[in-house]
Amino acid sequence: MHICKKKCNFAAVFEKMDKPIVILAIESSCDDTSSAVIVDGVLRSNVIASQKVHEEYGGVVPELASRAHQQNILPVVDTALKRAGVSKDDLSAIAFTRGPGLLGSLLVGTSFAKGLALSLNIPIIDVNHLQGHVLAHFVEDGTGLPHPTFPFLCLLVSGGNSQIVLVRAYNDMEIIGQTIDDAAGEAFDKCAKVLGLPYPGGPWIDKLAKEGDAGKYLFAKPNIPNYDYSFSGHKTSFLYTLRDMLKAHDVTTIDELAERVPHLREDMCASLQATVVDILMRKLKKAAKDLGVSQVAVAGGVSANSALRQAFVDYGKKYHWEVFIPPFSFTTDNAAMVCQAGYFKYLDRDFCAIDEVPYAKTQI
Ligand code: KG4
């Protein structure tokens, strides 16, 4: 497990100890510019500006993402402070996503956090994006949702990751299984693209699957040891099914095929989704059983998927798990989760040196 343990002595921190702890967080790891504020452990604001510019390219264009972050960051941070009812002079520290993510995008958030913190003479706190997703389960947003207690298992599924994480403490996480090729979200997005659906395809798969027959098509399932995942064979199987159908109907495009095969997209989406959810849940069940852990959480963008959320409820009932499913607003990238991680680190005085740089890749 990686965690930055560099301590800095900021006189300002100790001067402010009698005041409320006010953490501002910035998330800019991919294509969402987000800022949040937590005051004494309670979330006061969580502002997200999603970048629409990538839609026409069918995926995130890194250079466009960094430019959009530059345009968005000031109004997003300003709105987060205003909604929280605090001024920049009230801030105790600034937390920021240091990685993993797109380097250009991370640089915008990191530089902004450093500049603002330097001008206010307050510490900065670096947050691992993946840990942030897991810690979204601890955000106090006023809805009274129960939080898991340690240790628990977290299925972390996003566009770039599919992992089973054993969470022993907020700063003690171990990846016990992960994908050896594509992530679950990536598989959804790529298959959606083949079906001619917009980017990101995950939410479209979810929507169309509701109208489809999950048993209509059978796709290959991986046979990978331990708690690891693989989605590339499953993706290829999806592609070959479509290729064979195009051939059988003597057509060349998906639109032509959809005219001949009723409910083509709906049934393909439903079958794909059911297979992905089954692959994810079977390994999670094995991990929970082997480790004797009965608190099980899900996090990351794919945790917005309705079939996966339902599977958590069903498995919870069947295997006597206490399940933790995040509110939709904390599933995809958001600064509330970064703020929560930053708040925990602030309590430990776990600050980051000003010369630390972002990282594109890392483990949790
Ligand atoms: O965590 P996230 O916002 O970004 C990172 O990858 O860090 O996750 C984005 C992923 C995309 O692959 C998107 O298609 C997927 O989450 N996603 C979904 C749903 N909503 C978002 N996948 C399936 N069903 C959904 N409802």
XYZ file of C-alpha atoms and ligand atoms in Angstrom:
390
model
C 0.000 0.000 0.000
C 1.273 3.400 -0.898
C 0.639 6.419 1.195
C 2.528 9.706 1.477
C 3.652 10.077 5.066
C 5.708 13.266 4.686
C 4.900 15.597 7.555
C 5.198 19.368 7.331
C 5.114 21.790 10.199
C 2.678 24.519 9.291
C 2.354 27.031 12.081
C -0.967 28.082 10.591
C -2.465 24.640 11.257
C -1.871 24.811 14.963
C -2.949 28.428 15.190
C -6.264 27.408 13.668
C -6.858 24.421 15.935
C -9.560 26.171 17.951
C -11.427 26.976 14.728
C -13.554 24.564 12.690
C -11.601 22.222 10.428
C -12.410 23.343 6.893
C -11.041 21.237 4.041
C -11.316 22.271 0.398
C -10.767 19.465 -2.119
C -9.995 19.457 -5.816
C -10.479 16.501 -8.158
C -9.185 16.729 -11.734
C -7.879 13.253 -12.561
C -9.822 12.701 -15.782
C -12.705 14.591 -17.398
C -14.581 15.957 -14.370
C -13.492 19.152 -12.649
C -14.799 18.964 -9.118
C -14.412 20.787 -5.832
C -15.905 20.067 -2.405
C -15.825 21.470 1.116
C -16.045 19.562 4.401
C -16.477 21.473 7.659
C -15.766 19.537 10.872
C -16.356 16.242 9.072
C -19.631 17.207 7.364
C -19.904 17.717 3.609
C -21.057 21.245 2.817
C -20.670 21.306 -0.982
C -19.692 19.089 -3.904
C -19.576 20.816 -7.289
C -18.867 18.869 -10.485
C -18.325 20.248 -13.995
C -18.397 17.338 -16.445
C -16.663 17.918 -19.761
C -18.966 17.378 -22.727
C -16.200 18.152 -25.249
C -15.141 14.473 -25.402
C -18.497 13.074 -26.508
C -17.901 13.605 -30.220
C -14.559 11.735 -30.020
C -15.971 8.613 -28.350
C -13.480 8.845 -25.464
C -11.510 11.288 -23.336
C -8.966 13.385 -25.297
C -6.247 14.180 -22.700
C -5.194 17.572 -24.108
C -8.794 18.773 -24.333
C -9.388 17.536 -20.791
C -6.540 19.630 -19.336
C -7.689 22.733 -21.211
C -11.246 22.290 -19.963
C -9.947 21.844 -16.383
C -8.113 25.160 -16.711
C -11.340 26.866 -17.753
C -13.479 25.165 -15.109
C -11.323 25.122 -12.013
C -11.750 28.689 -10.828
C -15.576 28.848 -11.125
C -15.927 25.330 -9.695
C -13.801 26.099 -6.605
C -15.499 29.464 -6.181
C -18.955 27.835 -6.320
C -17.906 25.105 -3.859
C -16.753 27.731 -1.337
C -19.902 29.834 -1.779
C -22.272 26.870 -1.474
C -20.433 25.767 1.666
C -20.781 29.262 3.108
C -17.054 29.620 3.772
C -14.358 31.955 2.487
C -10.856 30.982 1.448
C -9.533 32.498 4.679
C -11.497 29.905 6.669
C -9.649 27.001 5.028
C -7.513 24.717 7.190
C -5.981 22.754 4.281
C -6.438 21.921 0.621
C -6.710 18.304 -0.510
C -6.124 17.381 -4.123
C -6.062 14.261 -6.267
C -2.417 13.528 -6.961
C -3.032 10.393 -9.052
C -3.584 8.059 -10.732
C -5.070 9.761 -13.777
C -4.227 11.833 -16.829
C -1.040 13.734 -16.080
C -2.097 16.973 -17.797
C -5.434 16.970 -15.975
C -3.811 16.177 -12.618
C -1.305 18.996 -13.119
C -4.106 21.562 -13.326
C -5.645 20.525 -9.985
C -2.285 20.011 -8.283
C -0.900 23.392 -9.388
C -4.093 25.175 -8.389
C -4.089 23.530 -4.947
C -0.435 24.403 -4.380
C -0.819 28.015 -5.511
C -3.888 28.647 -3.370
C -2.380 26.903 -0.335
C 0.868 28.864 -0.643
C -1.016 32.139 -0.835
C -2.997 31.223 2.310
C -0.044 29.636 4.149
C -1.967 26.405 4.768
C -0.942 22.778 4.142
C -1.792 20.642 1.151
C -2.909 17.022 1.370
C -2.354 14.619 -1.504
C -5.055 12.021 -2.117
C -4.878 8.796 -4.076
C -7.889 8.814 -6.400
C -8.641 5.118 -5.864
C -8.510 5.448 -2.094
C -10.854 8.384 -2.523
C -13.416 6.173 -4.273
C -13.296 3.687 -1.374
C -13.541 6.469 1.221
C -16.643 7.902 -0.477
C -18.436 5.505 1.880
C -17.479 7.691 4.841
C -18.773 11.013 3.521
C -21.223 12.555 6.011
C -23.679 14.129 3.593
C -26.591 14.522 5.979
C -28.571 11.573 4.601
C -27.645 9.363 7.539
C -26.348 6.489 5.427
C -24.502 3.912 7.545
C -20.727 3.629 7.013
C -18.820 0.345 6.894
C -16.577 -0.559 9.790
C -13.068 -1.924 9.303
C -12.176 -4.369 7.941
C -14.420 -4.528 4.888
C -14.135 -5.534 1.266
C -14.669 -2.994 -1.470
C -15.298 -3.815 -5.110
C -13.757 -0.845 -6.905
C -15.008 -0.725 -10.480
C -14.449 2.184 -12.834
C -13.360 2.971 -16.370
C -9.739 2.211 -15.494
C -9.928 -0.249 -12.601
C -11.597 -3.444 -11.451
C -10.253 -4.412 -8.067
C -11.214 -6.149 -4.870
C -9.747 -4.123 -2.018
C -9.400 -5.279 1.572
C -9.835 -2.100 3.618
C -8.322 -2.463 7.092
C -8.264 1.257 7.905
C -8.687 4.529 6.005
C -4.947 4.433 5.289
C -4.426 0.693 5.124
C -5.825 -0.844 1.946
C -4.675 -3.944 0.100
C -5.651 -4.931 -3.424
C -6.309 -8.664 -3.202
C -7.546 -9.058 -6.783
C -7.642 -6.966 -9.939
C -8.160 -7.146 -13.658
C -5.278 -8.505 -15.679
C -6.450 -6.658 -18.815
C -9.512 -4.423 -19.347
C -11.513 -2.838 -16.547
C -15.266 -3.525 -16.292
C -16.141 0.069 -17.271
C -13.741 -0.124 -20.190
C -15.457 -3.325 -21.379
C -18.853 -1.580 -21.161
C -17.564 1.482 -23.005
C -15.860 -0.496 -25.783
C -18.827 -2.804 -26.366
C -21.180 0.196 -26.377
C -19.012 1.840 -29.025
C -19.301 -1.279 -31.212
C -23.097 -1.025 -30.871
C -22.917 2.605 -32.029
C -23.850 4.046 -28.611
C -22.449 7.382 -27.346
C -19.509 7.734 -24.924
C -19.400 6.871 -22.070
C -21.278 3.719 -22.964
C -21.792 2.300 -19.447
C -24.919 4.325 -18.644
C -26.366 3.500 -22.108
C -25.802 -0.209 -21.607
C -27.560 0.082 -18.253
C -30.514 1.943 -19.825
C -31.002 -0.345 -22.838
C -30.459 -3.493 -20.754
C -33.670 -2.718 -18.853
C -35.625 -3.432 -22.075
C -33.620 -6.509 -23.087
C -33.411 -10.245 -22.451
C -30.302 -11.024 -20.382
C -30.381 -14.675 -21.428
C -30.537 -14.049 -25.170
C -26.792 -14.144 -25.900
C -24.090 -16.122 -24.151
C -20.618 -14.575 -23.899
C -17.380 -16.220 -22.799
C -16.536 -16.010 -19.109
C -12.900 -15.943 -17.958
C -11.206 -18.670 -15.990
C -8.663 -16.699 -13.983
C -7.179 -17.930 -10.681
C -7.562 -16.302 -7.260
C -9.491 -13.027 -7.053
C -8.295 -11.525 -10.330
C -10.520 -10.480 -13.206
C -10.276 -10.481 -16.995
C -12.691 -8.833 -19.402
C -10.835 -8.958 -22.712
C -12.066 -12.446 -23.732
C -15.600 -11.487 -22.875
C -15.282 -8.331 -24.986
C -13.938 -10.359 -27.925
C -16.790 -12.833 -27.542
C -19.250 -9.912 -27.723
C -17.537 -8.646 -30.883
C -17.521 -12.091 -32.544
C -21.222 -12.599 -31.790
C -22.006 -9.373 -33.640
C -19.588 -10.208 -36.476
C -21.246 -13.618 -36.992
C -24.714 -12.052 -36.975
C -23.676 -9.431 -39.549
C -22.409 -12.251 -41.752
C -25.500 -14.406 -41.244
C -27.814 -11.512 -42.182
C -25.539 -10.393 -45.033
C -25.291 -6.791 -43.810
C -22.322 -4.583 -42.953
C -23.507 -2.122 -40.304
C -25.051 -2.433 -36.860
C -27.938 -0.201 -37.914
C -28.795 -2.561 -40.782
C -28.542 -5.520 -38.434
C -30.775 -3.809 -35.868
C -33.460 -3.433 -38.550
C -33.436 -7.191 -39.122
C -32.973 -8.437 -35.546
C -35.666 -7.129 -33.157
C -34.325 -5.780 -29.819
C -30.737 -6.353 -30.969
C -29.143 -3.572 -28.925
C -31.375 -4.132 -25.882
C -30.692 -7.890 -25.778
C -26.952 -7.473 -26.408
C -26.743 -4.877 -23.606
C -28.763 -6.990 -21.166
C -26.678 -10.109 -21.876
C -23.398 -8.192 -21.639
C -24.378 -6.505 -18.388
C -25.542 -9.759 -16.802
C -22.242 -11.450 -17.698
C -20.076 -8.605 -16.358
C -22.057 -8.429 -13.110
C -21.853 -12.210 -12.682
C -18.062 -12.188 -13.227
C -17.617 -9.359 -10.696
C -19.867 -10.857 -8.026
C -18.546 -14.435 -8.148
C -14.985 -13.356 -7.312
C -16.220 -11.007 -4.635
C -18.223 -13.833 -3.062
C -15.148 -16.054 -3.055
C -13.030 -13.306 -1.441
C -15.644 -12.577 1.239
C -15.948 -16.276 2.064
C -12.198 -16.985 2.138
C -11.417 -13.930 4.254
C -14.442 -14.259 6.510
C -15.480 -10.655 5.846
C -19.187 -9.852 5.909
C -19.164 -6.093 5.226
C -18.981 -5.546 1.495
C -18.993 -2.228 -0.371
C -18.943 -1.145 -3.996
C -17.340 2.020 -5.374
C -16.301 3.716 -8.627
C -18.192 4.793 -11.741
C -19.554 1.332 -12.569
C -21.164 1.159 -9.116
C -23.879 3.361 -10.682
C -24.945 0.306 -12.695
C -28.441 -0.765 -11.659
C -27.859 -4.503 -12.172
C -24.675 -4.406 -10.096
C -26.442 -2.499 -7.336
C -29.265 -5.054 -7.376
C -26.734 -7.911 -7.299
C -25.243 -6.379 -4.143
C -28.661 -6.354 -2.504
C -29.355 -9.959 -3.594
C -25.952 -11.294 -2.533
C -26.282 -9.419 0.750
C -29.524 -11.232 1.512
C -28.263 -14.604 0.344
C -24.829 -14.578 1.995
C -25.672 -12.418 5.033
C -23.447 -9.542 4.010
C -23.965 -6.021 5.204
C -23.751 -4.165 1.907
C -22.760 -0.555 1.272
C -23.845 1.039 -1.992
C -22.870 4.685 -2.490
C -25.374 7.411 -3.447
C -25.232 8.071 -7.214
C -23.498 11.420 -6.691
C -20.469 9.639 -5.178
C -20.129 6.881 -7.790
C -18.406 8.733 -10.636
C -15.473 11.098 -10.091
C -16.222 13.736 -7.448
C -14.318 15.885 -4.987
C -16.445 14.894 -1.959
C -14.562 11.595 -1.754
C -11.212 13.413 -2.093
C -12.296 15.811 0.632
C -13.198 12.914 2.936
C -9.794 11.295 2.384
C -8.204 14.718 2.943
C -10.157 15.199 6.170
C -8.939 11.846 7.548
C -5.352 12.720 6.637
C -5.717 16.182 8.165
C -6.694 14.624 11.496
C -3.451 12.635 11.312
C -1.511 15.763 10.258
C -0.487 13.797 7.185
C 0.449 16.611 4.830
C 2.240 16.671 1.517
C 5.414 18.547 0.629
C 4.920 21.426 -1.785
C 7.324 19.918 -4.329
C 5.441 16.614 -4.691
C 4.333 15.989 -8.277
C 1.306 14.141 -9.697
C 1.572 10.522 -10.782
C -0.243 8.944 -13.745
C -0.185 5.355 -12.518
C -0.110 3.737 -9.126
C -1.662 1.146 -6.980
C -4.032 2.075 -4.220
O -15.033 6.239 -11.752
P -15.322 6.839 -13.078
O -16.210 8.036 -13.146
O -14.020 7.253 -13.827
C -12.836 6.549 -13.780
O -12.706 5.609 -14.581
O -12.014 6.918 -12.906
O -15.929 5.648 -13.977
C -16.320 5.847 -15.294
C -16.846 4.519 -15.822
C -17.089 4.541 -17.321
O -16.518 3.383 -17.879
C -18.612 4.517 -17.422
O -19.092 3.898 -18.594
C -18.971 3.699 -16.199
O -18.099 4.201 -15.191
N -20.362 3.892 -15.791
C -21.281 2.910 -15.838
C -22.510 3.478 -15.412
N -22.284 4.775 -15.109
C -20.963 5.024 -15.341
N -21.171 1.622 -16.211
C -22.279 0.867 -16.168
N -23.488 1.329 -15.777
C -23.648 2.616 -15.388
N -24.839 3.049 -14.993
